[in-house]
PDB file of C-alpha atoms in Angstrom:
ATOM      1  CA  MET V   1       0.000   0.000   0.000  1.00 71.00           C
ATOM      2  CA  ILE V   2       3.049   2.291  -0.201  1.00 82.00           C
ATOM      3  CA  ALA V   3       3.436   4.115  -3.504  1.00 80.00           C
ATOM      4  CA  ALA V   4       6.840   5.727  -2.871  1.00 85.00           C
ATOM      5  CA  ASN V   5       9.385   3.229  -4.196  1.00 89.00           C
ATOM      6  CA  GLY V   6      12.204   4.386  -1.939  1.00 91.00           C
ATOM      7  CA  LEU V   7      10.193   4.076   1.272  1.00 92.00           C
ATOM      8  CA  ARG V   8       8.668   0.787   0.150  1.00 93.00           C
ATOM      9  CA  TRP V   9      12.076  -0.763  -0.495  1.00 95.00           C
ATOM     10  CA  ILE V  10      13.526   0.563   2.767  1.00 95.00           C
ATOM     11  CA  LEU V  11      10.657  -0.939   4.750  1.00 96.00           C
ATOM     12  CA  SER V  12      10.808  -4.168   2.736  1.00 96.00           C
ATOM     13  CA  LEU V  13      14.496  -4.651   3.496  1.00 97.00           C
ATOM     14  CA  LEU V  14      13.898  -3.763   7.140  1.00 97.00           C
ATOM     15  CA  PHE V  15      11.048  -6.248   7.581  1.00 97.00           C
ATOM     16  CA  CYS V  16      12.930  -8.998   5.728  1.00 97.00           C
ATOM     17  CA  ALA V  17      15.970  -8.518   7.983  1.00 97.00           C
ATOM     18  CA  LEU V  18      13.746  -8.612  11.071  1.00 97.00           C
ATOM     19  CA  ALA V  19      12.032 -11.780   9.822  1.00 97.00           C
ATOM     20  CA  VAL V  20      15.391 -13.501   9.294  1.00 96.00           C
ATOM     21  CA  TYR V  21      16.536 -12.492  12.776  1.00 95.00           C
ATOM     22  CA  GLY V  22      13.285 -13.669  14.350  1.00 94.00           C
ATOM     23  CA  LEU V  23      13.465 -17.036  12.612  1.00 94.00           C
ATOM     24  CA  TRP V  24      17.098 -17.443  13.592  1.00 92.00           C
ATOM     25  CA  ARG V  25      16.275 -16.734  17.235  1.00 90.00           C
ATOM     26  CA  ALA V  26      13.268 -19.055  17.085  1.00 91.00           C
ATOM     27  CA  PHE V  27      15.025 -22.086  15.599  1.00 88.00           C
ATOM     28  CA  MET V  28      18.707 -21.660  16.494  1.00 79.00           C
ATOM     29  CA  ALA V  29      18.556 -20.405  20.092  1.00 65.00           C
ATOM     30  CA  ARG V  30      18.198 -23.848  21.662  1.00 66.00           C
ATOM     31  CA  THR V  31      19.017 -22.584  25.142  1.00 63.00           C
ATOM     32  CA  HIS V  32      15.875 -20.411  25.274  1.00 71.00           C
ATOM     33  CA  SER V  33      12.553 -21.589  26.633  1.00 80.00           C
ATOM     34  CA  TRP V  34       9.904 -22.643  24.150  1.00 83.00           C
ATOM     35  CA  THR V  35       7.846 -19.563  25.012  1.00 86.00           C
ATOM     36  CA  ALA V  36      10.719 -17.222  24.130  1.00 86.00           C
ATOM     37  CA  ARG V  37      11.333 -19.066  20.871  1.00 89.00           C
ATOM     38  CA  LEU V  38       7.643 -18.950  20.012  1.00 92.00           C
ATOM     39  CA  ALA V  39       7.637 -15.205  20.678  1.00 92.00           C
ATOM     40  CA  HIS V  40      10.523 -14.756  18.240  1.00 93.00           C
ATOM     41  CA  GLY V  41       8.640 -16.836  15.686  1.00 94.00           C
ATOM     42  CA  LEU V  42       5.565 -14.650  16.068  1.00 95.00           C
ATOM     43  CA  HIS V  43       7.674 -11.544  15.526  1.00 95.00           C
ATOM     44  CA  ALA V  44       9.080 -13.120  12.365  1.00 96.00           C
ATOM     45  CA  VAL V  45       5.559 -13.764  11.052  1.00 96.00           C
ATOM     46  CA  MET V  46       4.636 -10.158  11.887  1.00 96.00           C
ATOM     47  CA  ALA V  47       7.612  -8.893   9.933  1.00 97.00           C
ATOM     48  CA  LEU V  48       6.655 -10.991   6.907  1.00 96.00           C
ATOM     49  CA  ALA V  49       3.069  -9.726   7.088  1.00 95.00           C
ATOM     50  CA  MET V  50       4.258  -6.120   7.222  1.00 95.00           C
ATOM     51  CA  PHE V  51       6.542  -6.784   4.274  1.00 96.00           C
ATOM     52  CA  ALA V  52       3.564  -8.020   2.273  1.00 94.00           C
ATOM     53  CA  MET V  53       1.417  -5.037   3.274  1.00 91.00           C
ATOM     54  CA  ALA V  54       4.006  -2.652   1.847  1.00 90.00           C
ATOM     55  CA  TRP V  55       3.269  -3.952  -1.651  1.00 90.00           C
ATOM     56  CA  SER V  56       0.099  -3.825  -3.699  1.00 85.00           C
ATOM     57  CA  TRP V  57      -0.100  -7.617  -3.988  1.00 87.00           C
ATOM     58  CA  GLY V  58      -0.310  -7.793  -0.205  1.00 86.00           C
ATOM     59  CA  MET V  59      -3.850  -6.420  -0.496  1.00 82.00           C
ATOM     60  CA  ASP V  60      -4.863  -9.642  -2.257  1.00 85.00           C
ATOM     61  CA  LEU V  61      -3.866 -11.884   0.664  1.00 89.00           C
ATOM     62  CA  PRO V  62      -6.824 -13.266   2.679  1.00 91.00           C
ATOM     63  CA  ALA V  63      -7.479 -10.975   5.613  1.00 92.00           C
ATOM     64  CA  THR V  64      -9.550 -13.231   7.871  1.00 93.00           C
ATOM     65  CA  PRO V  65      -6.715 -15.704   8.650  1.00 94.00           C
ATOM     66  CA  GLN V  66      -4.454 -12.753   9.449  1.00 95.00           C
ATOM     67  CA  VAL V  67      -6.998 -11.213  11.819  1.00 96.00           C
ATOM     68  CA  ILE V  68      -7.535 -14.532  13.607  1.00 96.00           C
ATOM     69  CA  PHE V  69      -3.827 -15.326  13.815  1.00 97.00           C
ATOM     70  CA  PHE V  70      -2.690 -11.967  15.143  1.00 97.00           C
ATOM     71  CA  SER V  71      -5.630 -11.683  17.547  1.00 97.00           C
ATOM     72  CA  ALA V  72      -4.723 -15.098  18.968  1.00 97.00           C
ATOM     73  CA  ALA V  73      -1.060 -14.048  19.156  1.00 96.00           C
ATOM     74  CA  ALA V  74      -1.983 -10.914  21.099  1.00 96.00           C
ATOM     75  CA  ALA V  75      -3.997 -12.991  23.570  1.00 96.00           C
ATOM     76  CA  TRP V  76      -1.155 -15.517  23.844  1.00 95.00           C
ATOM     77  CA  PHE V  77       1.357 -12.889  24.963  1.00 95.00           C
ATOM     78  CA  VAL V  78      -0.949 -11.867  27.808  1.00 93.00           C
ATOM     79  CA  VAL V  79      -1.891 -15.417  28.818  1.00 92.00           C
ATOM     80  CA  ALA V  80       1.730 -16.590  28.710  1.00 89.00           C
ATOM     81  CA  ALA V  81       2.802 -13.744  30.986  1.00 89.00           C
ATOM     82  CA  LEU V  82       0.066 -14.539  33.509  1.00 88.00           C
ATOM     83  CA  ALA V  83      -0.179 -18.323  33.400  1.00 83.00           C
ATOM     84  CA  LEU V  84       3.236 -19.698  32.467  1.00 73.00           C
ATOM     85  CA  PRO V  85       6.254 -19.841  34.790  1.00 65.00           C
ATOM     86  CA  SER V  86       8.463 -16.772  34.443  1.00 60.00           C
ATOM     87  CA  GLY V  87      11.251 -17.745  36.818  1.00 61.00           C
ATOM     88  CA  PRO V  88      12.113 -15.185  39.479  1.00 65.00           C
ATOM     89  CA  GLU V  89      10.391 -12.375  37.551  1.00 72.00           C
ATOM     90  CA  PRO V  90       7.146 -11.177  39.220  1.00 79.00           C
ATOM     91  CA  ARG V  91       3.910 -11.722  37.310  1.00 80.00           C
ATOM     92  CA  GLY V  92       3.221  -8.004  37.164  1.00 84.00           C
ATOM     93  CA  ARG V  93       6.585  -7.272  35.587  1.00 86.00           C
ATOM     94  CA  ALA V  94       6.168 -10.149  33.133  1.00 86.00           C
ATOM     95  CA  LEU V  95       2.756  -8.790  32.127  1.00 90.00           C
ATOM     96  CA  ALA V  96       4.149  -5.272  31.713  1.00 91.00           C
ATOM     97  CA  GLY V  97       6.814  -6.675  29.406  1.00 91.00           C
ATOM     98  CA  ALA V  98       4.280  -8.682  27.396  1.00 93.00           C
ATOM     99  CA  LEU V  99       1.721  -5.902  26.876  1.00 95.00           C
ATOM    100  CA  PRO V 100       3.757  -4.015  24.220  1.00 96.00           C
ATOM    101  CA  HIS V 101       4.056  -7.209  22.183  1.00 96.00           C
ATOM    102  CA  ALA V 102       0.331  -7.857  22.602  1.00 96.00           C
ATOM    103  CA  LEU V 103      -0.315  -4.298  21.431  1.00 97.00           C
ATOM    104  CA  MET V 104       1.825  -4.811  18.330  1.00 96.00           C
ATOM    105  CA  THR V 105       0.149  -8.065  17.332  1.00 97.00           C
ATOM    106  CA  GLY V 106      -3.284  -6.616  18.094  1.00 97.00           C
ATOM    107  CA  ALA V 107      -2.426  -3.634  15.904  1.00 96.00           C
ATOM    108  CA  MET V 108      -1.559  -6.040  13.103  1.00 96.00           C
ATOM    109  CA  ALA V 109      -4.993  -7.650  13.431  1.00 96.00           C
ATOM    110  CA  TRP V 110      -6.621  -4.198  13.359  1.00 95.00           C
ATOM    111  CA  MET V 111      -4.718  -3.188  10.237  1.00 93.00           C
ATOM    112  CA  ALA V 112      -5.687  -6.372   8.386  1.00 91.00           C
ATOM    113  CA  ALA V 113      -9.335  -5.973   9.436  1.00 91.00           C
ATOM    114  CA  VAL V 114      -9.525  -2.317   8.384  1.00 89.00           C
ATOM    115  CA  MET V 115      -7.909  -2.972   5.014  1.00 82.00           C
ATOM    116  CA  ALA V 116     -10.259  -5.906   4.416  1.00 76.00           C
ATOM    117  CA  SER V 117     -13.260  -3.809   5.439  1.00 74.00           C
ATOM    118  CA  GLY V 118     -12.403  -1.151   2.895  1.00 61.00           C
ATOM    119  CA  MET V 119     -11.977  -3.729   0.146  1.00 52.00           C
ATOM    120  CA  SER V 120     -15.224  -5.538   0.987  1.00 47.00           C
ATOM    121  CA  MET V 121     -17.127  -2.244   1.027  1.00 44.00           C
ATOM    122  CA  GLY V 122     -15.783  -1.448  -2.400  1.00 42.00           C
ATOM    123  CA  ALA V 123     -16.756  -4.873  -3.709  1.00 41.00           C
ATOM    124  CA  ALA V 124     -20.275  -4.598  -2.284  1.00 42.00           C
ATOM    125  CA  GLY V 125     -20.747  -1.250  -3.985  1.00 43.00           C
ATOM    126  CA  GLY V 126     -19.636  -2.628  -7.301  1.00 44.00           C
ATOM    127  CA  GLY V 127     -16.663  -0.255  -7.335  1.00 43.00           C
ATOM    128  CA  GLN V 128     -13.134  -0.959  -8.395  1.00 43.00           C
ATOM    129  CA  ALA V 129     -10.084  -0.924  -6.153  1.00 41.00           C
ATOM    130  CA  HIS V 130      -9.541   2.729  -6.933  1.00 44.00           C
ATOM    131  CA  ASP V 131     -12.844   3.960  -5.483  1.00 44.00           C
ATOM    132  CA  MET V 132     -13.361   1.866  -2.369  1.00 46.00           C
ATOM    133  CA  PRO V 133     -15.654   3.674   0.088  1.00 46.00           C
ATOM    134  CA  GLY V 134     -13.376   2.833   3.016  1.00 50.00           C
ATOM    135  CA  MET V 135     -10.260   4.157   1.333  1.00 52.00           C
ATOM    136  CA  ASP V 136      -9.054   7.013  -0.825  1.00 52.00           C
ATOM    137  CA  MET V 137      -6.579   6.704  -3.636  1.00 49.00           C
ATOM    138  CA  SER V 138      -3.565   8.905  -3.074  1.00 51.00           C
ATOM    139  CA  ALA V 139      -2.564  11.593  -5.485  1.00 47.00           C
ATOM    140  CA  PRO V 140       0.428  10.836  -7.741  1.00 47.00           C
ATOM    141  CA  GLY V 141       3.656  10.987  -5.798  1.00 50.00           C
ATOM    142  CA  ALA V 142       1.984  10.491  -2.406  1.00 58.00           C
ATOM    143  CA  LEU V 143       3.463   8.033   0.092  1.00 68.00           C
ATOM    144  CA  ALA V 144       0.470   5.699   0.266  1.00 64.00           C
ATOM    145  CA  THR V 145      -1.360   4.042  -2.603  1.00 63.00           C
ATOM    146  CA  MET V 146      -4.521   3.989  -0.479  1.00 63.00           C
ATOM    147  CA  THR V 147      -5.398   5.802   2.723  1.00 69.00           C
ATOM    148  CA  LEU V 148      -8.330   5.378   5.080  1.00 78.00           C
ATOM    149  CA  SER V 149     -11.261   7.715   4.483  1.00 74.00           C
ATOM    150  CA  GLY V 150     -13.329   6.967   7.614  1.00 79.00           C
ATOM    151  CA  THR V 151     -12.697   9.478  10.411  1.00 82.00           C
ATOM    152  CA  GLY V 152     -12.668   6.809  13.114  1.00 87.00           C
ATOM    153  CA  ASP V 153     -10.295   4.583  11.168  1.00 89.00           C
ATOM    154  CA  ARG V 154      -7.940   7.479  10.461  1.00 90.00           C
ATOM    155  CA  TRP V 155      -7.902   8.469  14.130  1.00 93.00           C
ATOM    156  CA  GLY V 156      -7.237   4.836  15.037  1.00 93.00           C
ATOM    157  CA  ALA V 157      -4.355   4.610  12.586  1.00 93.00           C
ATOM    158  CA  GLY V 158      -2.902   7.878  13.877  1.00 95.00           C
ATOM    159  CA  LEU V 159      -3.153   6.746  17.500  1.00 97.00           C
ATOM    160  CA  LEU V 160      -1.503   3.424  16.711  1.00 97.00           C
ATOM    161  CA  ALA V 161       1.256   5.239  14.806  1.00 97.00           C
ATOM    162  CA  LEU V 162       1.994   7.336  17.901  1.00 98.00           C
ATOM    163  CA  LEU V 163       1.914   4.287  20.186  1.00 97.00           C
ATOM    164  CA  MET V 164       4.252   2.357  17.898  1.00 97.00           C
ATOM    165  CA  LEU V 165       6.619   5.332  17.757  1.00 97.00           C
ATOM    166  CA  ALA V 166       6.653   5.543  21.562  1.00 97.00           C
ATOM    167  CA  LEU V 167       7.411   1.810  21.817  1.00 97.00           C
ATOM    168  CA  ALA V 168      10.137   2.142  19.194  1.00 97.00           C
ATOM    169  CA  LEU V 169      11.880   4.974  21.013  1.00 97.00           C
ATOM    170  CA  GLY V 170      11.634   3.145  24.337  1.00 96.00           C
ATOM    171  CA  TRP V 171      12.993  -0.136  22.998  1.00 96.00           C
ATOM    172  CA  LEU V 172      15.785   1.482  20.992  1.00 96.00           C
ATOM    173  CA  ALA V 173      16.896   3.604  23.937  1.00 95.00           C
ATOM    174  CA  LYS V 174      16.904   0.584  26.233  1.00 94.00           C
ATOM    175  CA  GLY V 175      18.703  -1.473  23.614  1.00 93.00           C
ATOM    176  CA  PHE V 176      21.499   1.089  23.261  1.00 92.00           C
ATOM    177  CA  ASP V 177      21.806   1.279  27.040  1.00 91.00           C
ATOM    178  CA  THR V 178      21.861  -2.515  27.423  1.00 88.00           C
ATOM    179  CA  GLY V 179      24.456  -2.995  24.700  1.00 80.00           C
ATOM    180  CA  ARG V 180      26.775  -0.294  25.988  1.00 79.00           C
ATOM    181  CA  PRO V 181      30.127  -1.898  26.904  1.00 70.00           C
ATOM    182  CA  VAL V 182      30.958  -1.859  30.598  1.00 63.00           C
ATOM    183  CA  PRO V 183      33.979  -3.278  32.450  1.00 58.00           C
ATOM    184  CA  ARG V 184      33.376  -6.858  33.532  1.00 57.00           C
ATOM    185  CA  ALA V 185      35.295  -9.292  35.645  1.00 49.00           C
ATOM    186  CA  ALA V 186      37.361 -11.923  33.894  1.00 42.00           C
ATOM    187  CA  GLY V 187      35.357 -14.996  33.062  1.00 47.00           C
ATOM    188  CA  ASP V 188      32.075 -13.161  33.366  1.00 50.00           C
ATOM    189  CA  GLY V 189      29.774 -14.700  30.749  1.00 51.00           C
ATOM    190  CA  SER V 190      27.019 -12.166  31.156  1.00 56.00           C
ATOM    191  CA  SER V 191      28.325  -9.954  28.328  1.00 62.00           C
ATOM    192  CA  GLY V 192      27.027 -12.378  25.697  1.00 64.00           C
ATOM    193  CA  GLY V 193      23.557 -12.302  27.227  1.00 75.00           C
ATOM    194  CA  ALA V 194      23.631  -8.502  27.319  1.00 84.00           C
ATOM    195  CA  VAL V 195      24.531  -8.351  23.639  1.00 85.00           C
ATOM    196  CA  ARG V 196      21.702 -10.708  22.715  1.00 85.00           C
ATOM    197  CA  ALA V 197      19.276  -8.712  24.842  1.00 88.00           C
ATOM    198  CA  ALA V 198      20.422  -5.508  23.139  1.00 92.00           C
ATOM    199  CA  TRP V 199      19.872  -7.043  19.705  1.00 92.00           C
ATOM    200  CA  ASP V 200      16.413  -8.246  20.727  1.00 93.00           C
ATOM    201  CA  LEU V 201      15.454  -4.814  22.028  1.00 94.00           C
ATOM    202  CA  GLY V 202      16.825  -3.138  18.927  1.00 95.00           C
ATOM    203  CA  CYS V 203      14.869  -5.444  16.639  1.00 96.00           C
ATOM    204  CA  HIS V 204      11.678  -4.861  18.624  1.00 96.00           C
ATOM    205  CA  GLY V 205      12.271  -1.128  18.326  1.00 97.00           C
ATOM    206  CA  LEU V 206      12.863  -1.289  14.578  1.00 97.00           C
ATOM    207  CA  MET V 207       9.740  -3.409  14.130  1.00 97.00           C
ATOM    208  CA  ALA V 208       7.673  -0.862  16.054  1.00 97.00           C
ATOM    209  CA  LEU V 209       9.241   1.977  14.051  1.00 97.00           C
ATOM    210  CA  GLY V 210       8.383   0.283  10.754  1.00 96.00           C
ATOM    211  CA  MET V 211       4.831  -0.290  11.944  1.00 96.00           C
ATOM    212  CA  ALA V 212       4.584   3.371  12.979  1.00 97.00           C
ATOM    213  CA  VAL V 213       5.475   4.397   9.431  1.00 95.00           C
ATOM    214  CA  MET V 214       2.929   1.972   7.974  1.00 93.00           C
ATOM    215  CA  PHE V 215       0.151   3.331  10.186  1.00 94.00           C
ATOM    216  CA  ALA V 216       1.180   6.918   9.480  1.00 93.00           C
ATOM    217  CA  VAL V 217       0.811   6.525   5.719  1.00 90.00           C
ATOM    218  CA  MET V 218      -2.734   5.207   6.228  1.00 87.00           C
ATOM    219  CA  VAL V 219      -3.881   8.455   7.830  1.00 84.00           C
TER     220      VAL V 219
END
């Protein structure tokens, strides 16, 4: 749904890189718990879905399976934080850490539902893709091929763009702070864990930043 070739390719490369990283963490990090690996896998699927949405052919993908999948993923993050063992971490802290991921996956479900709603409205009215009642075609040279025309949907997209931007800034700042080199005692193996944590936080931040851009062009 992005008309500007430069922005579309930048986001495509970003989401592809994030998908590769998520899959690598999901299948190669054998020391992680199955819940952590599943979370990385879900992030990889999110990245692939966002990659598809950046292109016009992504509009042809079935929306209902995406809505169901990402809604279930959002619920899973919350349930896993509350019901599954989290080691020494308190339940409240685990839930606070899971809510941003639930928000991201829920936002994905919302985006798929809104895009599908606009397309179905256009089909019901007998219109073509360029005059869907739920969407407006952008003028030549605009960033988005189609933007939302409903006031509520546009406000929703704008709010989600701001929330994703806030998450991105928070994760990126924390990632830079976590990855900052500090003196460690000889034989201390915690540096490797800190580097992995910094990479994870950075990837979460970049994912949220890419989503913020995608929501912003829908407004």
